[in-house]
PDB file of N, CA and C in Angstrom:
ATOM      1  N   MET A 165      74.621 103.311 106.979  1.00  0.00           N
ATOM      2  CA  MET A 165      74.822 101.749 106.288  1.00  0.00           C
ATOM      3  C   MET A 165      73.901 101.474 107.592  1.00  0.00           C
ATOM      4  N   ASN A 166      72.644 100.078 107.360  1.00  0.00           N
ATOM      5  CA  ASN A 166      71.704  99.761 108.445  1.00  0.00           C
ATOM      6  C   ASN A 166      72.335  99.160 109.404  1.00  0.00           C
ATOM      7  N   ILE A 167      71.892  99.875 111.152  1.00  0.00           N
ATOM      8  CA  ILE A 167      72.388  99.521 111.914  1.00  0.00           C
ATOM      9  C   ILE A 167      72.479  97.857 111.972  1.00  0.00           C
ATOM     10  N   GLN A 168      71.833  97.387 112.084  1.00  0.00           N
ATOM     11  CA  GLN A 168      71.584  95.798 112.591  1.00  0.00           C
ATOM     12  C   GLN A 168      72.336  94.786 111.283  1.00  0.00           C
ATOM     13  N   ARG A 169      72.815  95.663 110.028  1.00  0.00           N
ATOM     14  CA  ARG A 169      73.196  95.226 109.152  1.00  0.00           C
ATOM     15  C   ARG A 169      74.948  95.386 109.519  1.00  0.00           C
ATOM     16  N   LEU A 170      75.081  96.636 110.172  1.00  0.00           N
ATOM     17  CA  LEU A 170      76.453  96.687 111.062  1.00  0.00           C
ATOM     18  C   LEU A 170      76.632  95.946 112.139  1.00  0.00           C
ATOM     19  N   ARG A 171      75.801  95.772 112.875  1.00  0.00           N
ATOM     20  CA  ARG A 171      75.997  94.809 114.117  1.00  0.00           C
ATOM     21  C   ARG A 171      76.244  93.312 113.496  1.00  0.00           C
ATOM     22  N   ASN A 172      76.104  92.962 112.244  1.00  0.00           N
ATOM     23  CA  ASN A 172      76.292  91.664 111.710  1.00  0.00           C
ATOM     24  C   ASN A 172      77.995  91.579 111.493  1.00  0.00           C
ATOM     25  N   LEU A 173      78.526  92.720 111.466  1.00  0.00           N
ATOM     26  CA  LEU A 173      79.677  92.949 111.435  1.00  0.00           C
ATOM     27  C   LEU A 173      80.621  92.690 112.848  1.00  0.00           C
ATOM     28  N   THR A 174      80.087  94.112 113.427  1.00  0.00           N
ATOM     29  CA  THR A 174      80.691  93.907 114.507  1.00  0.00           C
ATOM     30  C   THR A 174      80.574  93.367 116.128  1.00  0.00           C
ATOM     31  N   THR A 175      79.627  92.813 115.492  1.00  0.00           N
ATOM     32  CA  THR A 175      79.057  91.457 117.025  1.00  0.00           C
ATOM     33  C   THR A 175      79.044  89.686 116.863  1.00  0.00           C
ATOM     34  N   GLY A 176      79.523  90.057 115.399  1.00  0.00           N
ATOM     35  CA  GLY A 176      79.890  88.621 115.378  1.00  0.00           C
ATOM     36  C   GLY A 176      78.390  87.456 115.108  1.00  0.00           C
ATOM     37  N   ARG A 177      77.321  88.058 115.343  1.00  0.00           N
ATOM     38  CA  ARG A 177      76.292  87.341 115.487  1.00  0.00           C
ATOM     39  C   ARG A 177      75.125  88.186 114.397  1.00  0.00           C
ATOM     40  N   LEU A 178      74.226  87.324 113.806  1.00  0.00           N
ATOM     41  CA  LEU A 178      73.761  87.877 112.581  1.00  0.00           C
ATOM     42  C   LEU A 178      72.455  88.232 113.364  1.00  0.00           C
ATOM     43  N   HIS A 179      71.943  89.470 112.512  1.00  0.00           N
ATOM     44  CA  HIS A 179      70.501  90.152 112.973  1.00  0.00           C
ATOM     45  C   HIS A 179      70.258  90.473 111.548  1.00  0.00           C
ATOM     46  N   THR A 180      70.525  89.942 110.562  1.00  0.00           N
ATOM     47  CA  THR A 180      69.661  90.197 109.355  1.00  0.00           C
ATOM     48  C   THR A 180      69.844  88.673 108.630  1.00  0.00           C
ATOM     49  N   GLU A 181      69.780  88.790 107.459  1.00  0.00           N
ATOM     50  CA  GLU A 181      70.214  87.584 106.207  1.00  0.00           C
ATOM     51  C   GLU A 181      71.286  87.431 106.052  1.00  0.00           C
ATOM     52  N   ILE A 182      72.249  86.321 105.770  1.00  0.00           N
ATOM     53  CA  ILE A 182      73.286  86.133 105.564  1.00  0.00           C
ATOM     54  C   ILE A 182      73.992  87.047 104.469  1.00  0.00           C
ATOM     55  N   GLY A 183      73.017  87.046 103.340  1.00  0.00           N
ATOM     56  CA  GLY A 183      73.444  88.026 102.096  1.00  0.00           C
ATOM     57  C   GLY A 183      73.796  89.262 102.800  1.00  0.00           C
ATOM     58  N   HIS A 184      73.585  90.090 103.667  1.00  0.00           N
ATOM     59  CA  HIS A 184      73.971  90.974 103.760  1.00  0.00           C
ATOM     60  C   HIS A 184      75.356  91.075 103.988  1.00  0.00           C
ATOM     61  N   VAL A 185      75.455  90.169 104.723  1.00  0.00           N
ATOM     62  CA  VAL A 185      77.259  89.867 105.322  1.00  0.00           C
ATOM     63  C   VAL A 185      77.759  89.585 104.086  1.00  0.00           C
ATOM     64  N   TYR A 186      77.766  88.583 102.976  1.00  0.00           N
ATOM     65  CA  TYR A 186      78.201  89.108 101.763  1.00  0.00           C
ATOM     66  C   TYR A 186      78.647  90.283 101.103  1.00  0.00           C
ATOM     67  N   GLU A 187      76.979  91.227 100.851  1.00  0.00           N
ATOM     68  CA  GLU A 187      77.272  92.247 100.493  1.00  0.00           C
ATOM     69  C   GLU A 187      78.238  93.252 101.263  1.00  0.00           C
ATOM     70  N   ASP A 188      77.914  93.133 102.060  1.00  0.00           N
ATOM     71  CA  ASP A 188      78.605  94.459 102.837  1.00  0.00           C
ATOM     72  C   ASP A 188      80.218  94.383 102.833  1.00  0.00           C
ATOM     73  N   LEU A 189      80.415  93.188 103.490  1.00  0.00           N
ATOM     74  CA  LEU A 189      81.735  92.850 103.228  1.00  0.00           C
ATOM     75  C   LEU A 189      82.192  92.830 101.945  1.00  0.00           C
ATOM     76  N   GLU A 190      81.684  92.913 100.595  1.00  0.00           N
ATOM     77  CA  GLU A 190      82.238  92.987  99.536  1.00  0.00           C
ATOM     78  C   GLU A 190      82.702  94.657  99.287  1.00  0.00           C
ATOM     79  N   ILE A 191      81.243  95.016  99.731  1.00  0.00           N
ATOM     80  CA  ILE A 191      81.403  96.879  99.657  1.00  0.00           C
ATOM     81  C   ILE A 191      82.617  97.656 100.703  1.00  0.00           C
ATOM     82  N   ILE A 192      82.567  96.952 101.602  1.00  0.00           N
ATOM     83  CA  ILE A 192      83.855  97.415 102.268  1.00  0.00           C
ATOM     84  C   ILE A 192      85.266  97.552 101.850  1.00  0.00           C
ATOM     85  N   THR A 193      85.585  95.943 101.462  1.00  0.00           N
ATOM     86  CA  THR A 193      86.708  95.503 100.796  1.00  0.00           C
ATOM     87  C   THR A 193      86.485  95.455  99.831  1.00  0.00           C
ATOM     88  N   GLY A 194      85.511  95.694  98.573  1.00  0.00           N
ATOM     89  CA  GLY A 194      85.921  96.179  97.237  1.00  0.00           C
ATOM     90  C   GLY A 194      86.165  94.889  96.419  1.00  0.00           C
ATOM     91  N   GLU A 195      85.685  94.440  96.976  1.00  0.00           N
ATOM     92  CA  GLU A 195      86.306  93.024  95.930  1.00  0.00           C
ATOM     93  C   GLU A 195      84.529  92.099  96.200  1.00  0.00           C
ATOM     94  N   ASN A 196      84.363  91.911  94.996  1.00  0.00           N
ATOM     95  CA  ASN A 196      83.035  90.926  94.756  1.00  0.00           C
ATOM     96  C   ASN A 196      83.318  89.522  94.620  1.00  0.00           C
ATOM     97  N   GLY A 197      82.553  88.591  95.284  1.00  0.00           N
ATOM     98  CA  GLY A 197      82.687  87.299  94.671  1.00  0.00           C
ATOM     99  C   GLY A 197      83.077  86.284  95.914  1.00  0.00           C
ATOM    100  N   LEU A 198      82.913  87.255  96.915  1.00  0.00           N
ATOM    101  CA  LEU A 198      83.473  86.466  98.366  1.00  0.00           C
ATOM    102  C   LEU A 198      82.260  85.057  98.924  1.00  0.00           C
ATOM    103  N   MET A 199      82.961  84.225  98.957  1.00  0.00           N
ATOM    104  CA  MET A 199      82.883  82.756  98.962  1.00  0.00           C
ATOM    105  C   MET A 199      82.381  82.748 100.541  1.00  0.00           C
ATOM    106  N   THR A 200      81.617  81.171 101.243  1.00  0.00           N
ATOM    107  CA  THR A 200      81.513  81.427 102.494  1.00  0.00           C
ATOM    108  C   THR A 200      82.919  81.365 102.999  1.00  0.00           C
ATOM    109  N   HIS A 201      83.726  80.429 102.976  1.00  0.00           N
ATOM    110  CA  HIS A 201      84.802  79.942 103.620  1.00  0.00           C
ATOM    111  C   HIS A 201      85.759  81.541 103.584  1.00  0.00           C
ATOM    112  N   MET A 202      85.888  82.571 102.766  1.00  0.00           N
ATOM    113  CA  MET A 202      86.160  83.526 103.223  1.00  0.00           C
ATOM    114  C   MET A 202      85.457  84.505 104.020  1.00  0.00           C
ATOM    115  N   LEU A 203      84.306  84.715 104.399  1.00  0.00           N
ATOM    116  CA  LEU A 203      83.631  84.991 105.392  1.00  0.00           C
ATOM    117  C   LEU A 203      84.340  85.529 106.276  1.00  0.00           C
ATOM    118  N   PRO A 204      85.143  84.732 107.573  1.00  0.00           N
ATOM    119  CA  PRO A 204      85.621  84.794 109.008  1.00  0.00           C
ATOM    120  C   PRO A 204      86.762  85.535 108.510  1.00  0.00           C
ATOM    121  N   ARG A 205      87.904  85.163 107.620  1.00  0.00           N
ATOM    122  CA  ARG A 205      88.691  85.863 107.539  1.00  0.00           C
ATOM    123  C   ARG A 205      88.513  87.548 106.610  1.00  0.00           C
ATOM    124  N   ALA A 206      87.406  87.456 105.786  1.00  0.00           N
ATOM    125  CA  ALA A 206      87.133  88.678 105.563  1.00  0.00           C
ATOM    126  C   ALA A 206      86.816  90.124 107.131  1.00  0.00           C
ATOM    127  N   ALA A 207      85.942  89.044 107.584  1.00  0.00           N
ATOM    128  CA  ALA A 207      85.588  89.786 108.880  1.00  0.00           C
ATOM    129  C   ALA A 207      86.833  90.192 109.972  1.00  0.00           C
ATOM    130  N   ARG A 208      87.637  89.169 110.113  1.00  0.00           N
ATOM    131  CA  ARG A 208      88.683  89.837 110.682  1.00  0.00           C
ATOM    132  C   ARG A 208      89.541  90.963 110.089  1.00  0.00           C
ATOM    133  N   ALA A 209      89.725  90.803 108.529  1.00  0.00           N
ATOM    134  CA  ALA A 209      90.206  91.798 108.032  1.00  0.00           C
ATOM    135  C   ALA A 209      89.740  93.088 107.836  1.00  0.00           C
ATOM    136  N   VAL A 210      88.623  93.259 107.986  1.00  0.00           N
ATOM    137  CA  VAL A 210      87.923  94.576 108.450  1.00  0.00           C
ATOM    138  C   VAL A 210      87.922  95.209 109.506  1.00  0.00           C
ATOM    139  N   GLU A 211      87.733  94.394 110.438  1.00  0.00           N
ATOM    140  CA  GLU A 211      87.663  94.696 111.842  1.00  0.00           C
ATOM    141  C   GLU A 211      88.640  95.893 112.533  1.00  0.00           C
ATOM    142  N   PRO A 212      89.543  96.046 112.031  1.00  0.00           N
ATOM    143  CA  PRO A 212      90.122  97.142 112.646  1.00  0.00           C
ATOM    144  C   PRO A 212      89.556  98.604 112.289  1.00  0.00           C
ATOM    145  N   TRP A 213      89.329  98.517 110.742  1.00  0.00           N
ATOM    146  CA  TRP A 213      88.949  99.544 110.049  1.00  0.00           C
ATOM    147  C   TRP A 213      87.708 100.290 111.319  1.00  0.00           C
ATOM    148  N   LEU A 214      87.011  98.877 110.964  1.00  0.00           N
ATOM    149  CA  LEU A 214      85.388  99.223 111.595  1.00  0.00           C
ATOM    150  C   LEU A 214      85.701  99.565 112.894  1.00  0.00           C
ATOM    151  N   ARG A 215      86.495  98.998 113.368  1.00  0.00           N
ATOM    152  CA  ARG A 215      86.323 100.093 115.194  1.00  0.00           C
ATOM    153  C   ARG A 215      87.260 101.094 115.103  1.00  0.00           C
ATOM    154  N   GLU A 216      87.956 101.525 114.135  1.00  0.00           N
ATOM    155  CA  GLU A 216      87.963 103.067 114.197  1.00  0.00           C
ATOM    156  C   GLU A 216      87.063 104.024 113.612  1.00  0.00           C
ATOM    157  N   HIS A 217      85.992 103.421 112.657  1.00  0.00           N
ATOM    158  CA  HIS A 217      84.977 104.350 112.408  1.00  0.00           C
ATOM    159  C   HIS A 217      83.646 103.963 113.020  1.00  0.00           C
ATOM    160  N   VAL A 218      83.742 103.137 113.948  1.00  0.00           N
ATOM    161  CA  VAL A 218      82.562 102.425 114.743  1.00  0.00           C
ATOM    162  C   VAL A 218      82.764 102.466 115.913  1.00  0.00           C
ATOM    163  N   THR A 219      83.086 103.581 116.987  1.00  0.00           N
ATOM    164  CA  THR A 219      83.249 103.616 117.953  1.00  0.00           C
ATOM    165  C   THR A 219      82.430 103.800 119.218  1.00  0.00           C
ATOM    166  N   GLU A 220      80.938 103.673 119.441  1.00  0.00           N
ATOM    167  CA  GLU A 220      80.018 103.416 119.861  1.00  0.00           C
ATOM    168  C   GLU A 220      80.160 102.029 120.545  1.00  0.00           C
ATOM    169  N   PRO A 221      80.619 102.041 121.539  1.00  0.00           N
ATOM    170  CA  PRO A 221      80.446 100.666 122.682  1.00  0.00           C
ATOM    171  C   PRO A 221      79.582  99.636 122.026  1.00  0.00           C
ATOM    172  N   ARG A 222      78.481 100.162 122.185  1.00  0.00           N
ATOM    173  CA  ARG A 222      76.909  99.336 122.147  1.00  0.00           C
ATOM    174  C   ARG A 222      77.288  98.417 120.829  1.00  0.00           C
ATOM    175  N   PHE A 223      78.023  99.033 119.526  1.00  0.00           N
ATOM    176  CA  PHE A 223      78.176  98.024 118.402  1.00  0.00           C
ATOM    177  C   PHE A 223      79.275  96.673 118.863  1.00  0.00           C
ATOM    178  N   TRP A 224      79.818  97.050 119.815  1.00  0.00           N
ATOM    179  CA  TRP A 224      80.620  95.743 120.020  1.00  0.00           C
ATOM    180  C   TRP A 224      81.024  94.852 121.028  1.00  0.00           C
ATOM    181  N   ASP A 225      79.251  95.049 121.438  1.00  0.00           N
ATOM    182  CA  ASP A 225      79.069  94.261 122.855  1.00  0.00           C
ATOM    183  C   ASP A 225      78.903  92.685 122.523  1.00  0.00           C
ATOM    184  N   GLY A 226      79.005  92.224 121.200  1.00  0.00           N
ATOM    185  CA  GLY A 226      78.720  90.865 121.039  1.00  0.00           C
ATOM    186  C   GLY A 226      77.177  90.085 121.222  1.00  0.00           C
ATOM    187  N   GLU A 227      76.535  90.932 121.611  1.00  0.00           N
ATOM    188  CA  GLU A 227      74.713  90.847 121.646  1.00  0.00           C
ATOM    189  C   GLU A 227      73.822  91.036 120.338  1.00  0.00           C
ATOM    190  N   TYR A 228      72.838  90.031 120.478  1.00  0.00           N
ATOM    191  CA  TYR A 228      71.933  89.888 119.587  1.00  0.00           C
ATOM    192  C   TYR A 228      71.120  90.611 119.980  1.00  0.00           C
ATOM    193  N   ASP A 229      70.902  92.223 119.433  1.00  0.00           N
ATOM    194  CA  ASP A 229      69.863  93.321 119.591  1.00  0.00           C
ATOM    195  C   ASP A 229      68.763  93.716 118.668  1.00  0.00           C
ATOM    196  N   THR A 230      68.077  93.320 118.562  1.00  0.00           N
ATOM    197  CA  THR A 230      67.190  93.893 117.542  1.00  0.00           C
ATOM    198  C   THR A 230      66.560  95.373 117.918  1.00  0.00           C
ATOM    199  N   THR A 231      67.236  95.830 119.076  1.00  0.00           N
ATOM    200  CA  THR A 231      66.037  97.314 118.965  1.00  0.00           C
ATOM    201  C   THR A 231      67.421  98.302 119.291  1.00  0.00           C
ATOM    202  N   HIS A 232      68.528  97.913 118.236  1.00  0.00           N
ATOM    203  CA  HIS A 232      69.553  98.648 118.203  1.00  0.00           C
ATOM    204  C   HIS A 232      69.258  98.959 116.304  1.00  0.00           C
ATOM    205  N   THR A 233      68.226 100.001 116.430  1.00  0.00           N
ATOM    206  CA  THR A 233      67.911 100.574 114.670  1.00  0.00           C
ATOM    207  C   THR A 233      68.360 101.963 114.568  1.00  0.00           C
ATOM    208  N   GLY A 234      68.061 102.481 113.049  1.00  0.00           N
ATOM    209  CA  GLY A 234      68.800 103.517 112.420  1.00  0.00           C
ATOM    210  C   GLY A 234      69.489 102.904 111.499  1.00  0.00           C
ATOM    211  N   ASP A 235      70.195 104.040 110.849  1.00  0.00           N
ATOM    212  CA  ASP A 235      71.315 103.816 110.204  1.00  0.00           C
ATOM    213  C   ASP A 235      72.623 104.764 110.537  1.00  0.00           C
ATOM    214  N   TYR A 236      73.926 104.214 110.343  1.00  0.00           N
ATOM    215  CA  TYR A 236      75.022 104.899 111.022  1.00  0.00           C
ATOM    216  C   TYR A 236      75.873 105.431 109.612  1.00  0.00           C
ATOM    217  N   ALA A 237      76.627 106.494 109.837  1.00  0.00           N
ATOM    218  CA  ALA A 237      76.994 106.994 108.944  1.00  0.00           C
ATOM    219  C   ALA A 237      78.321 106.143 108.460  1.00  0.00           C
ATOM    220  N   LEU A 238      78.964 105.275 107.883  1.00  0.00           N
ATOM    221  CA  LEU A 238      80.122 104.487 107.924  1.00  0.00           C
ATOM    222  C   LEU A 238      80.427 104.615 106.191  1.00  0.00           C
ATOM    223  N   PRO A 239      81.713 105.545 106.616  1.00  0.00           N
ATOM    224  CA  PRO A 239      82.518 106.070 105.328  1.00  0.00           C
ATOM    225  C   PRO A 239      83.019 105.083 104.346  1.00  0.00           C
ATOM    226  N   GLU A 240      82.849 105.640 102.872  1.00  0.00           N
ATOM    227  CA  GLU A 240      83.793 104.668 102.143  1.00  0.00           C
ATOM    228  C   GLU A 240      84.962 104.282 101.963  1.00  0.00           C
ATOM    229  N   PRO A 241      85.469 103.321 102.291  1.00  0.00           N
ATOM    230  CA  PRO A 241      87.097 103.098 102.558  1.00  0.00           C
ATOM    231  C   PRO A 241      88.189 103.736 101.672  1.00  0.00           C
ATOM    232  N   THR A 242      89.331 103.990 102.147  1.00  0.00           N
ATOM    233  CA  THR A 242      89.907 104.489 100.678  1.00  0.00           C
ATOM    234  C   THR A 242      90.641 103.222  99.803  1.00  0.00           C
ATOM    235  N   ALA A 243      91.487 103.498  98.985  1.00  0.00           N
ATOM    236  CA  ALA A 243      92.559 102.401  98.411  1.00  0.00           C
ATOM    237  C   ALA A 243      93.321 102.068  99.424  1.00  0.00           C
ATOM    238  N   ASP A 244      93.755 103.035 100.409  1.00  0.00           N
ATOM    239  CA  ASP A 244      95.281 102.689 101.513  1.00  0.00           C
ATOM    240  C   ASP A 244      94.162 101.730 102.246  1.00  0.00           C
ATOM    241  N   ASP A 245      93.203 101.784 102.786  1.00  0.00           N
ATOM    242  CA  ASP A 245      92.334 101.343 103.871  1.00  0.00           C
ATOM    243  C   ASP A 245      92.096  99.900 103.049  1.00  0.00           C
ATOM    244  N   ARG A 246      91.460  99.747 101.954  1.00  0.00           N
ATOM    245  CA  ARG A 246      91.578  98.233 101.623  1.00  0.00           C
ATOM    246  C   ARG A 246      92.792  97.621 101.039  1.00  0.00           C
ATOM    247  N   ALA A 247      93.979  97.984 100.610  1.00  0.00           N
ATOM    248  CA  ALA A 247      94.976  97.391 101.097  1.00  0.00           C
ATOM    249  C   ALA A 247      95.602  97.182 102.186  1.00  0.00           C
ATOM    250  N   ALA A 248      95.225  97.720 103.374  1.00  0.00           N
ATOM    251  CA  ALA A 248      95.524  97.104 104.358  1.00  0.00           C
ATOM    252  C   ALA A 248      94.757  96.037 104.692  1.00  0.00           C
ATOM    253  N   MET A 249      93.414  96.022 104.730  1.00  0.00           N
ATOM    254  CA  MET A 249      92.441  94.972 104.725  1.00  0.00           C
ATOM    255  C   MET A 249      92.817  93.777 103.745  1.00  0.00           C
ATOM    256  N   PHE A 250      93.407  93.970 102.923  1.00  0.00           N
ATOM    257  CA  PHE A 250      93.584  92.977 102.240  1.00  0.00           C
ATOM    258  C   PHE A 250      95.175  91.828 102.732  1.00  0.00           C
ATOM    259  N   GLU A 251      96.114  92.626 103.068  1.00  0.00           N
ATOM    260  CA  GLU A 251      97.130  92.636 104.204  1.00  0.00           C
ATOM    261  C   GLU A 251      96.890  91.475 104.854  1.00  0.00           C
ATOM    262  N   ARG A 252      96.232  92.245 105.721  1.00  0.00           N
ATOM    263  CA  ARG A 252      95.426  91.397 106.926  1.00  0.00           C
ATOM    264  C   ARG A 252      94.838  89.685 106.394  1.00  0.00           C
ATOM    265  N   TYR A 253      94.247  90.014 105.548  1.00  0.00           N
ATOM    266  CA  TYR A 253      93.519  88.945 105.169  1.00  0.00           C
ATOM    267  C   TYR A 253      94.350  87.883 104.490  1.00  0.00           C
ATOM    268  N   LYS A 254      95.489  88.036 103.372  1.00  0.00           N
ATOM    269  CA  LYS A 254      96.323  87.451 103.364  1.00  0.00           C
ATOM    270  C   LYS A 254      97.336  87.072 104.432  1.00  0.00           C
ATOM    271  N   ALA A 255      97.796  87.163 105.374  1.00  0.00           N
ATOM    272  CA  ALA A 255      98.315  86.860 106.829  1.00  0.00           C
ATOM    273  C   ALA A 255      97.627  86.225 107.558  1.00  0.00           C
ATOM    274  N   GLN A 256      96.384  85.619 107.284  1.00  0.00           N
ATOM    275  CA  GLN A 256      95.722  84.514 108.304  1.00  0.00           C
ATOM    276  C   GLN A 256      95.825  83.582 107.433  1.00  0.00           C
ATOM    277  N   PRO A 257      95.688  82.416 108.209  1.00  0.00           N
ATOM    278  CA  PRO A 257      95.789  81.339 107.762  1.00  0.00           C
ATOM    279  C   PRO A 257      94.531  81.023 106.568  1.00  0.00           C
ATOM    280  N   ASN A 258      95.109  80.430 105.620  1.00  0.00           N
ATOM    281  CA  ASN A 258      93.684  80.076 104.722  1.00  0.00           C
ATOM    282  C   ASN A 258      93.817  78.397 105.312  1.00  0.00           C
ATOM    283  N   PRO A 259      91.912  78.428 105.277  1.00  0.00           N
ATOM    284  CA  PRO A 259      91.425  77.339 105.508  1.00  0.00           C
ATOM    285  C   PRO A 259      91.315  76.177 104.775  1.00  0.00           C
ATOM    286  N   LEU A 260      91.480  76.440 103.435  1.00  0.00           N
ATOM    287  CA  LEU A 260      91.835  75.668 102.744  1.00  0.00           C
ATOM    288  C   LEU A 260      93.194  75.003 102.270  1.00  0.00           C
ATOM    289  N   GLU A 261      94.169  75.511 102.902  1.00  0.00           N
ATOM    290  CA  GLU A 261      95.439  74.968 103.010  1.00  0.00           C
ATOM    291  C   GLU A 261      95.451  73.664 103.434  1.00  0.00           C
ATOM    292  N   GLY A 262      96.027  72.657 102.318  1.00  0.00           N
ATOM    293  CA  GLY A 262      95.948  71.517 102.461  1.00  0.00           C
ATOM    294  C   GLY A 262      95.157  70.451 102.260  1.00  0.00           C
ATOM    295  N   LYS A 263      93.980  70.996 101.533  1.00  0.00           N
ATOM    296  CA  LYS A 263      92.661  70.265 100.958  1.00  0.00           C
ATOM    297  C   LYS A 263      93.052  69.873 100.066  1.00  0.00           C
ATOM    298  N   ASN A 264      92.135  69.062  99.767  1.00  0.00           N
ATOM    299  CA  ASN A 264      91.766  68.611  98.063  1.00  0.00           C
ATOM    300  C   ASN A 264      90.501  69.476  97.915  1.00  0.00           C
ATOM    301  N   VAL A 265      91.094  70.514  96.866  1.00  0.00           N
ATOM    302  CA  VAL A 265      90.054  71.611  96.320  1.00  0.00           C
ATOM    303  C   VAL A 265      89.725  71.149  94.770  1.00  0.00           C
ATOM    304  N   VAL A 266      88.690  71.184  94.751  1.00  0.00           N
ATOM    305  CA  VAL A 266      88.308  71.091  93.342  1.00  0.00           C
ATOM    306  C   VAL A 266      87.676  72.499  92.414  1.00  0.00           C
ATOM    307  N   ALA A 267      88.476  72.820  91.695  1.00  0.00           N
ATOM    308  CA  ALA A 267      88.350  74.010  91.285  1.00  0.00           C
ATOM    309  C   ALA A 267      86.979  74.011  89.755  1.00  0.00           C
ATOM    310  N   VAL A 268      86.403  74.636  89.558  1.00  0.00           N
ATOM    311  CA  VAL A 268      85.052  75.069  89.274  1.00  0.00           C
ATOM    312  C   VAL A 268      85.228  75.915  88.124  1.00  0.00           C
ATOM    313  N   GLN A 269      85.087  75.614  86.868  1.00  0.00           N
ATOM    314  CA  GLN A 269      85.835  77.152  85.869  1.00  0.00           C
ATOM    315  C   GLN A 269      84.029  76.953  85.230  1.00  0.00           C
ATOM    316  N   ALA A 270      83.661  78.521  85.149  1.00  0.00           N
ATOM    317  CA  ALA A 270      81.990  78.496  84.590  1.00  0.00           C
ATOM    318  C   ALA A 270      82.797  78.856  83.339  1.00  0.00           C
TER     319      ALA A 270
END
């Protein structure tokens, strides 16, 4: 994975375009169709898995750093990894709870 894209997920700061955050969270979770309101919960749900596989402290410094470049060998999550991510996602408060939400069908 491109290090700048990975830093989007590990630092909480946007190093590339926002579309990469959607794409990368979808790849890691195995779920397509993430929406904007879902991104913070998805990022928190994948963080323990990322911390297990991305151990270099520089990734977790919270800094905007365009000098950190290259690629990082990130494994594909297993089915069990993804199930754990989904459980962590579900356990978080829903930001739309109690709000008037209009469902649109395609």
